[in-house]
Coordinates of C-alpha atoms and ligand atoms in Angstrom, one line a residue:
M12 CA 5.2 -3.7 -30.2
I13 CA 2.8 -5.0 -27.5
Q14 CA 2.5 -2.6 -24.6
A15 CA 1.5 -3.1 -21.2
I16 CA -2.0 -2.4 -20.1
R17 CA -2.7 1.0 -19.8
G18 CA -2.5 1.9 -15.9
T19 CA -0.1 -0.6 -15.1
K20 CA 3.5 -0.4 -14.5
D21 CA 6.7 -2.7 -14.7
I22 CA 9.0 -2.3 -11.8
F23 CA 12.1 -2.6 -13.1
P24 CA 15.2 -3.4 -11.0
D25 CA 16.4 0.3 -10.8
T26 CA 13.1 1.1 -8.1
I27 CA 12.5 -2.3 -7.0
Y28 CA 15.0 -1.7 -4.1
Q29 CA 12.0 1.0 -3.0
W30 CA 9.4 -1.7 -2.9
Q31 CA 11.6 -3.9 -0.6
Y32 CA 12.3 -1.1 1.3
I33 CA 8.4 0.0 1.9
E34 CA 7.6 -3.5 2.1
E35 CA 10.4 -4.3 4.9
K36 CA 8.7 -1.3 7.0
F37 CA 5.1 -2.8 6.5
R38 CA 6.4 -5.8 8.1
E39 CA 8.1 -4.4 10.6
V40 CA 5.1 -2.0 11.8
S41 CA 2.7 -5.2 11.6
D42 CA 5.3 -6.7 13.8
L43 CA 5.2 -3.9 16.4
F44 CA 1.2 -3.9 16.6
G45 CA 1.2 -8.3 16.8
Y46 CA -0.6 -8.2 13.3
K47 CA -0.3 -11.4 11.3
E48 CA 0.1 -11.6 7.3
L49 CA -3.3 -13.1 5.3
R50 CA -3.2 -13.6 2.0
T51 CA -6.3 -14.4 -0.2
P52 CA -7.0 -14.9 -3.9
I53 CA -6.3 -12.5 -7.0
F54 CA -10.1 -12.9 -7.8
E55 CA -13.2 -13.8 -6.2
K56 CA -16.8 -14.4 -6.8
T57 CA -18.0 -10.9 -8.3
E58 CA -21.0 -10.6 -5.4
V59 CA -18.0 -10.5 -2.7
F60 CA -17.2 -6.9 -3.7
S61 CA -20.6 -5.9 -5.2
R62 CA -22.6 -6.7 -1.7
S63 CA -20.1 -5.2 0.4
I64 CA -18.8 -2.2 -1.5
G65 CA -22.4 -1.4 -2.8
E66 CA -24.0 -1.0 -5.8
E67 CA -23.9 2.7 -6.2
T68 CA -20.4 3.2 -5.7
D69 CA -17.9 4.0 -8.5
I70 CA -15.5 1.1 -7.7
V71 CA -18.7 -1.5 -8.1
N72 CA -20.9 0.8 -11.0
K73 CA -18.0 1.7 -13.3
E74 CA -14.3 0.2 -12.1
M75 CA -14.4 -3.3 -11.4
Y76 CA -12.7 -5.8 -14.1
T77 CA -15.2 -8.3 -13.9
F78 CA -15.9 -11.2 -16.7
S79 CA -17.5 -14.3 -16.8
D80 CA -14.8 -17.3 -16.8
R81 CA -14.9 -20.4 -18.8
G82 CA -17.5 -21.9 -16.5
G83 CA -19.7 -19.1 -16.9
E84 CA -19.3 -17.2 -13.6
S85 CA -19.0 -13.6 -12.7
V86 CA -15.6 -13.3 -11.8
T87 CA -13.9 -10.0 -10.5
L88 CA -10.1 -9.1 -10.1
R89 CA -10.4 -7.9 -6.7
P90 CA -10.6 -4.2 -6.1
E91 CA -9.9 -3.9 -2.5
Q92 CA -9.0 -6.5 0.1
T93 CA -11.4 -6.0 2.9
A94 CA -14.6 -7.3 1.5
A95 CA -12.1 -10.5 0.3
L96 CA -10.7 -10.7 3.6
V97 CA -13.9 -10.9 5.7
R98 CA -15.2 -13.5 3.0
S99 CA -12.4 -15.5 3.8
L100 CA -12.7 -15.1 7.7
I101 CA -16.3 -16.2 7.2
Q102 CA -15.7 -19.4 5.4
S103 CA -12.8 -20.9 7.7
N104 CA -15.5 -20.4 10.4
F105 CA -13.9 -17.6 12.1
H106 CA -15.5 -17.2 15.3
N107 CA -15.9 -13.4 16.8
N108 CA -14.6 -14.9 20.4
R109 CA -13.9 -11.6 22.0
S110 CA -10.3 -12.1 21.4
A111 CA -9.2 -9.4 18.6
S112 CA -7.7 -10.7 14.9
R113 CA -5.0 -8.7 14.0
L114 CA -4.3 -9.0 10.1
W115 CA -2.2 -7.2 7.5
Y116 CA -2.2 -7.3 3.7
F117 CA 0.1 -6.3 0.8
G118 CA -0.2 -7.0 -2.8
P119 CA -2.1 -5.9 -6.3
F120 CA -5.4 -4.7 -6.7
F121 CA -7.7 -3.5 -9.7
R122 CA -9.9 -0.8 -10.6
Y123 CA -10.8 0.6 -14.1
E124 CA -10.0 4.4 -13.4
R125 CA -8.7 6.8 -15.6
P126 CA -4.8 6.6 -15.4
Q127 CA -3.2 10.0 -13.8
K128 CA -0.7 10.6 -11.4
G129 CA -0.6 8.5 -8.5
R130 CA -4.0 6.5 -9.8
L131 CA -3.4 3.1 -11.9
R132 CA -5.6 0.2 -13.0
Q133 CA -3.5 -2.3 -11.0
F134 CA -2.0 -0.6 -8.4
H135 CA -0.7 -1.9 -4.4
Q136 CA -2.3 -1.9 -1.3
Y137 CA -0.7 -2.3 2.5
G138 CA -3.4 -2.6 4.8
A139 CA -4.3 -3.6 8.5
E140 CA -7.7 -4.8 9.8
C141 CA -8.6 -5.3 13.4
I142 CA -11.7 -8.1 13.7
S143 CA -14.0 -8.5 16.9
S144 CA -13.5 -5.4 19.0
P145 CA -16.2 -2.9 19.1
Y146 CA -14.6 -0.6 21.1
P147 CA -13.0 3.0 20.3
E148 CA -10.0 1.6 21.1
A149 CA -9.7 -0.8 18.2
D150 CA -9.9 2.3 15.9
Y151 CA -7.5 4.2 17.9
E152 CA -5.3 1.1 17.5
I153 CA -5.2 1.1 13.7
L154 CA -4.7 5.0 13.8
A155 CA -1.8 4.3 15.5
L156 CA -0.4 1.7 13.7
A157 CA -1.1 4.1 10.3
S158 CA 0.3 6.9 11.8
N159 CA 3.6 4.9 13.2
L160 CA 4.4 3.6 9.9
I161 CA 4.1 7.1 8.2
K162 CA 6.4 7.8 11.0
K163 CA 8.8 5.3 10.2
L164 CA 9.0 6.0 6.7
G165 CA 10.0 9.6 7.5
I166 CA 6.6 11.6 6.3
E167 CA 5.9 14.3 8.6
E168 CA 4.0 16.9 6.5
Y169 CA 0.6 15.3 6.1
D170 CA -2.9 15.2 7.3
L171 CA -5.5 13.0 9.2
L172 CA -8.6 13.6 8.1
L173 CA -11.2 12.6 10.5
N174 CA -15.3 12.0 10.5
S175 CA -18.0 9.6 12.1
L176 CA -20.6 8.2 9.9
G177 CA -22.3 6.9 13.5
N178 CA -24.3 3.7 13.9
E179 CA -27.4 2.6 11.2
D180 CA -29.9 4.5 13.6
S181 CA -27.8 7.9 13.0
R182 CA -27.3 7.3 9.2
K183 CA -30.9 6.5 8.8
N184 CA -31.6 10.0 10.8
Y185 CA -28.9 11.9 8.3
R186 CA -30.3 10.3 5.2
E187 CA -33.5 11.7 5.6
T188 CA -31.9 15.2 6.3
L189 CA -29.3 14.7 3.6
I190 CA -32.1 13.9 1.0
E191 CA -34.4 16.9 1.6
Y192 CA -31.7 19.6 1.6
L193 CA -30.2 17.4 -1.8
K194 CA -33.9 17.5 -3.6
D195 CA -33.9 21.4 -3.4
H196 CA -30.7 21.4 -5.7
K197 CA -31.6 18.4 -7.7
E198 CA -31.2 20.4 -10.9
S199 CA -27.8 22.0 -10.1
L200 CA -26.6 18.0 -9.3
S201 CA -24.6 16.0 -11.6
E202 CA -26.0 13.4 -13.5
D203 CA -24.7 10.4 -11.1
S204 CA -26.0 12.4 -8.3
Q205 CA -29.3 13.0 -9.2
N206 CA -29.8 9.0 -9.8
R207 CA -28.0 8.2 -6.2
L208 CA -30.2 11.2 -4.2
E209 CA -32.5 8.5 -2.8
K210 CA -30.8 5.4 -3.3
N211 CA -27.8 6.2 -1.5
P212 CA -27.6 10.1 -0.9
L213 CA -24.3 9.9 1.3
R214 CA -22.7 8.9 -1.8
V215 CA -23.3 12.5 -3.1
L216 CA -21.3 13.7 -0.5
D217 CA -18.1 11.7 -1.9
S218 CA -19.1 13.1 -5.4
K219 CA -15.7 15.1 -7.6
A220 CA -18.2 16.6 -9.9
E221 CA -17.5 20.5 -9.7
S222 CA -21.6 21.2 -9.4
D223 CA -21.8 19.1 -6.5
I224 CA -18.8 20.1 -4.8
N225 CA -20.6 23.5 -4.6
I226 CA -23.9 22.3 -3.0
V227 CA -22.1 19.6 -0.9
K228 CA -20.1 22.7 1.1
N229 CA -23.4 23.8 2.7
A230 CA -25.3 20.6 3.2
P231 CA -25.9 19.5 6.5
I232 CA -23.4 17.6 8.5
I233 CA -23.7 14.1 9.7
L234 CA -22.0 14.7 12.8
D235 CA -25.3 16.8 13.7
S236 CA -27.2 13.4 13.6
L237 CA -24.9 11.3 15.7
D238 CA -27.0 9.4 18.7
S239 CA -25.3 9.3 21.9
E240 CA -23.9 5.8 21.3
S241 CA -22.7 7.4 18.1
K242 CA -21.2 10.6 19.6
D243 CA -19.7 8.5 22.6
H244 CA -17.8 6.4 20.4
F245 CA -16.2 9.1 18.7
E246 CA -15.4 11.0 21.4
A247 CA -13.9 8.3 22.7
V248 CA -11.4 8.0 19.7
K249 CA -10.8 11.2 19.6
S250 CA -9.9 11.6 23.0
L251 CA -7.5 8.3 22.6
L252 CA -5.8 10.8 19.7
D253 CA -5.4 13.8 21.7
S254 CA -3.9 12.0 24.5
T255 CA -1.3 10.5 22.4
G256 CA -0.8 13.4 20.8
L257 CA -1.7 12.1 17.3
K258 CA -3.1 14.8 15.3
Y259 CA -6.0 15.2 13.3
K260 CA -8.8 17.4 11.4
I261 CA -12.2 16.8 12.0
E262 CA -13.6 16.8 7.8
P263 CA -18.0 16.4 8.4
T264 CA -17.9 15.5 4.8
L265 CA -15.5 12.8 4.3
V266 CA -17.3 9.3 3.7
R267 CA -15.2 7.5 1.7
G268 CA -15.9 5.7 -1.5
L269 CA -17.1 2.1 -0.1
D270 CA -20.3 1.5 1.8
Y271 CA -19.7 -0.7 4.2
Y272 CA -18.4 2.1 6.8
S273 CA -19.9 3.1 10.3
H274 CA -18.9 4.9 12.9
T275 CA -15.3 6.4 12.2
V276 CA -13.6 7.2 8.7
F277 CA -10.6 8.6 8.0
E278 CA -8.3 9.6 5.3
F279 CA -4.2 10.8 5.0
R280 CA -4.0 13.3 2.8
S281 CA -0.2 14.6 1.7
G282 CA 0.0 18.1 -0.3
S283 CA 2.4 16.4 -2.8
L284 CA 0.0 14.1 -4.4
G285 CA -1.8 16.5 -6.4
A286 CA -5.6 15.8 -7.5
Q287 CA -5.0 12.5 -6.3
N288 CA -4.4 13.2 -2.6
S289 CA -5.3 10.5 -0.3
F290 CA -2.7 7.7 0.2
G291 CA -4.6 6.0 2.8
G292 CA -8.0 5.6 4.3
G293 CA -10.1 3.2 6.1
G294 CA -12.8 3.2 9.0
R295 CA -15.0 0.9 11.2
Y296 CA -17.3 -1.5 9.2
D297 CA -18.9 -3.6 11.9
A298 CA -21.9 -4.9 9.4
L299 CA -20.2 -6.2 6.7
F300 CA -19.4 -9.6 8.3
Q301 CA -23.4 -9.8 8.2
Q302 CA -23.9 -8.5 4.7
L303 CA -21.7 -11.5 3.2
G304 CA -23.4 -14.1 5.5
G305 CA -21.2 -14.1 8.7
K306 CA -22.5 -13.3 12.2
Q307 CA -22.4 -9.9 13.4
T308 CA -18.8 -9.2 13.4
P309 CA -17.3 -5.6 14.4
A310 CA -14.1 -4.6 12.8
V311 CA -11.7 -1.8 11.7
G312 CA -9.0 -1.1 9.1
F313 CA -7.7 0.9 6.5
A314 CA -5.3 0.5 3.5
M315 CA -1.8 2.6 1.6
G316 CA -1.9 2.7 -1.7
V317 CA 1.6 2.0 -2.1
E318 CA 2.3 3.7 -5.7
R319 CA 0.9 7.2 -3.7
L320 CA 3.3 6.8 -0.6
L321 CA 6.3 6.0 -3.0
I322 CA 5.1 9.4 -4.8
V323 CA 5.5 11.4 -1.3
L324 CA 8.5 9.4 -0.2
E325 CA 10.0 10.3 -3.5
E326 CA 8.8 14.4 -3.2
M327 CA 9.8 14.5 0.6
K328 CA 13.6 12.7 -0.2
K329 CA 12.8 10.0 2.2
L330 CA 13.7 7.1 -0.2
P331 CA 17.1 5.4 0.7
P332 CA 19.8 5.3 -2.0
Q333 CA 19.6 2.6 -4.6
P334 CA 22.0 -0.2 -3.3
A335 CA 25.3 -1.5 -5.4
D336 CA 24.2 -4.6 -6.7
A337 CA 27.1 -6.6 -5.5
D338 CA 29.7 -6.0 -2.6
V339 CA 32.5 -7.4 -5.2
F340 CA 33.2 -7.3 -8.8
V341 CA 35.7 -9.5 -10.2
I342 CA 37.7 -8.6 -13.0
V343 CA 39.7 -10.8 -15.2
T344 CA 42.5 -9.0 -18.0
D345 CA 42.3 -12.1 -19.7
T346 CA 39.5 -14.9 -20.5
K347 CA 41.9 -17.8 -20.0
F348 CA 41.5 -16.7 -16.2
I349 CA 38.3 -17.0 -15.9
N350 CA 38.2 -20.7 -14.1
F351 CA 40.8 -19.1 -11.5
A352 CA 38.2 -16.0 -11.1
N353 CA 35.3 -18.2 -10.5
K354 CA 37.0 -20.0 -8.0
I355 CA 37.7 -16.7 -6.2
A356 CA 34.1 -15.6 -7.1
A357 CA 32.7 -18.8 -5.4
K358 CA 35.1 -18.5 -2.1
V359 CA 33.8 -14.5 -1.9
R360 CA 30.1 -16.1 -2.0
A361 CA 31.0 -18.5 0.9
S362 CA 32.1 -15.6 2.7
N363 CA 28.4 -14.7 2.3
K364 CA 29.5 -11.3 0.4
S365 CA 27.5 -10.9 -2.9
C366 CA 29.8 -10.8 -6.2
I367 CA 29.6 -10.6 -9.8
I368 CA 31.5 -11.8 -12.2
E369 CA 32.3 -10.7 -15.7
L370 CA 30.2 -12.8 -18.7
Q371 CA 30.7 -10.9 -21.8
R372 CA 34.7 -11.1 -22.5
R373 CA 34.8 -7.6 -22.2
S374 CA 38.4 -5.6 -21.7
M375 CA 39.6 -4.9 -18.5
K376 CA 38.5 -1.0 -18.9
A377 CA 35.0 -2.0 -20.2
Q378 CA 35.1 -4.3 -16.8
M379 CA 36.3 -1.4 -14.8
K380 CA 33.5 0.6 -15.8
E381 CA 31.2 -2.1 -15.1
A382 CA 32.1 -2.1 -11.7
N383 CA 31.9 1.5 -11.3
K384 CA 28.4 1.3 -12.7
V385 CA 26.9 -1.6 -10.5
N386 CA 28.7 0.5 -7.7
S387 CA 30.4 -2.6 -6.0
N388 CA 32.5 -1.9 -2.7
Y389 CA 35.2 -3.8 -4.2
T390 CA 36.9 -5.3 -7.2
I391 CA 39.0 -8.0 -7.5
I392 CA 41.5 -8.1 -9.9
I393 CA 42.7 -11.6 -11.5
G394 CA 45.5 -11.5 -14.2
E395 CA 48.9 -13.3 -15.1
D396 CA 50.4 -12.7 -11.8
E397 CA 47.5 -13.4 -9.4
V398 CA 46.7 -17.0 -11.1
N399 CA 50.7 -17.6 -11.2
N400 CA 51.1 -16.6 -7.2
N401 CA 47.6 -18.0 -6.0
S402 CA 46.3 -14.3 -5.2
I403 CA 44.3 -11.8 -5.8
S404 CA 44.5 -7.6 -6.3
L405 CA 41.9 -6.0 -4.4
K406 CA 40.6 -2.3 -5.3
N407 CA 38.4 -0.4 -2.8
M408 CA 36.5 1.8 -5.2
E409 CA 36.0 4.3 -2.8
T410 CA 39.6 5.2 -1.8
G411 CA 41.2 3.7 -4.9
E412 CA 43.7 1.8 -2.8
Q413 CA 44.8 -1.3 -4.6
K414 CA 46.6 -4.4 -2.3
G415 CA 47.6 -8.1 -3.5
F416 CA 46.2 -10.8 -0.8
E417 CA 47.2 -14.5 -0.7
I418 CA 43.9 -16.5 -1.4
S419 CA 44.3 -18.2 2.1
E420 CA 43.6 -14.6 3.1
L421 CA 40.4 -14.4 1.4
S422 CA 38.2 -15.1 4.2
K423 CA 39.8 -12.8 6.5
I424 CA 39.1 -9.8 3.8
S425 CA 35.5 -8.2 5.3
F426 CA 34.6 -6.5 1.7
D427 CA 32.3 -3.8 4.3
Ligands
LIG528 P1 -9.8 3.0 -0.9 O1 -9.4 4.2 0.2 O2 -10.6 2.7 -1.7 O3 -9.8 1.9 0.4 O4 -7.9 2.6 -1.0 C1 -7.1 2.9 0.0 C2 -6.0 3.7 -0.8 O5 -5.6 2.9 -1.9 C3 -6.1 4.8 -1.3 O6 -6.0 5.7 -0.2 C4 -5.0 5.2 -2.5 O7 -3.8 5.3 -1.9 C5 -5.2 3.8 -2.9 N1 -5.7 3.5 -4.0 C6 -7.0 3.2 -4.4 N2 -7.3 3.4 -5.7 C7 -6.2 3.5 -6.4 C8 -5.5 3.7 -8.0 N3 -6.6 3.2 -8.9 N4 -4.4 3.8 -8.0 C9 -3.5 4.1 -6.7 N5 -4.0 3.6 -5.7 C10 -5.0 3.9 -5.4 C11 -9.8 0.6 0.5 O8 -9.6 -0.2 -0.3 C12 -10.6 -0.1 1.7 N6 -10.3 -1.5 1.7 C13 -9.7 0.4 3.2 C14 -10.0 -0.4 4.5 C15 -9.6 -1.2 4.6 N7 -11.1 0.3 5.1 C16 -11.2 -0.4 6.1 N8 -10.4 -1.6 5.9

């Protein structure tokens, strides 16, 4: 038997309604904030991601699905959306004309990670990006949108962790301070972190290795290296969150797994998820447009992992019940009535009610069992009497009540 690729999942009809439910919420919340959907290709030239996410990150170093296509071009299945979105805006001559562009997306992403609960090789993200505003109110808008979505989904218990990486000058200062501290502990760091120490010391803060975590605990924090511009920006974001009652915790070691961030970074975490406890994250990325060859354009955004959101919702019992396959199930007592029964089914569908009809020529008992299984509100039973009298028998599956109707009365039945 050919198996699916490790870390990928088929989504069957018995859970697809959960995806459709959550996707509907993504649209609703995006509309509420005036965000418009953008779709980009599933694969891009590799440099779109390597130049933006950062050569020293786990994503670029170890996790990308990169291959040469038949023309010899190095292409990569997108591990995230932000870089590809920026590429598409630059390519389409997007101009930073002081009117913010608000964009959202939903789709599959690919990372070669070790699969476990909430960690897949093909996973899905919903995200939103606010392009063109350098001001803290844009950071706040993204955080408000994400929080609105979380609330709409009914998630009450979660943490919003917040940090600032400041502007470039602040990060330069901090790099030096951090390198100095890490050098003193070099021997105890993991091999990856030793390699990254000089090239990209902020990555060490994001390391999951036990030995690194202990050292990072006592490292100098970036908030102490922020210059006044960076401090002001961060204070303004916090003040907006405070004045609108959005709760957050400051996490001074939060740097995120991608290199393109500046100023605000944040993550949403839930205790329901186990080791992979982050169900969303994002931040500001004011240098990314330039890094990918565009004009300097400030921007901020976030993405949520849909599989992780579904785990949280399941755990918190916030998913809606599985809907019925159809409002009405049409049963025939004998196959010879199938033409009449199909005429009835067509009439039901014409009144915009969904309708399923038997296709396996099974016994009436088996059909009734099926009607129960698909959870239809009503069954219509067609037998000799019904055909002779141009009528139907309608059974309410909840009350068990059964009543006869003339076909001419069919359009008046609500089937709700
Ligand atoms: P990220 O933190 O790499 O950020 O991913 C965002 C979310 O995607 C994570 O919080 C997690 O829920 C989900 N996720 C990531 N990897 C996996 C995986 N292997 N399996 C399941 N879920 C996963 C970004 O991707 C940035 N582009 C976010 C952003 C948008 N920053 C600014 N704008």
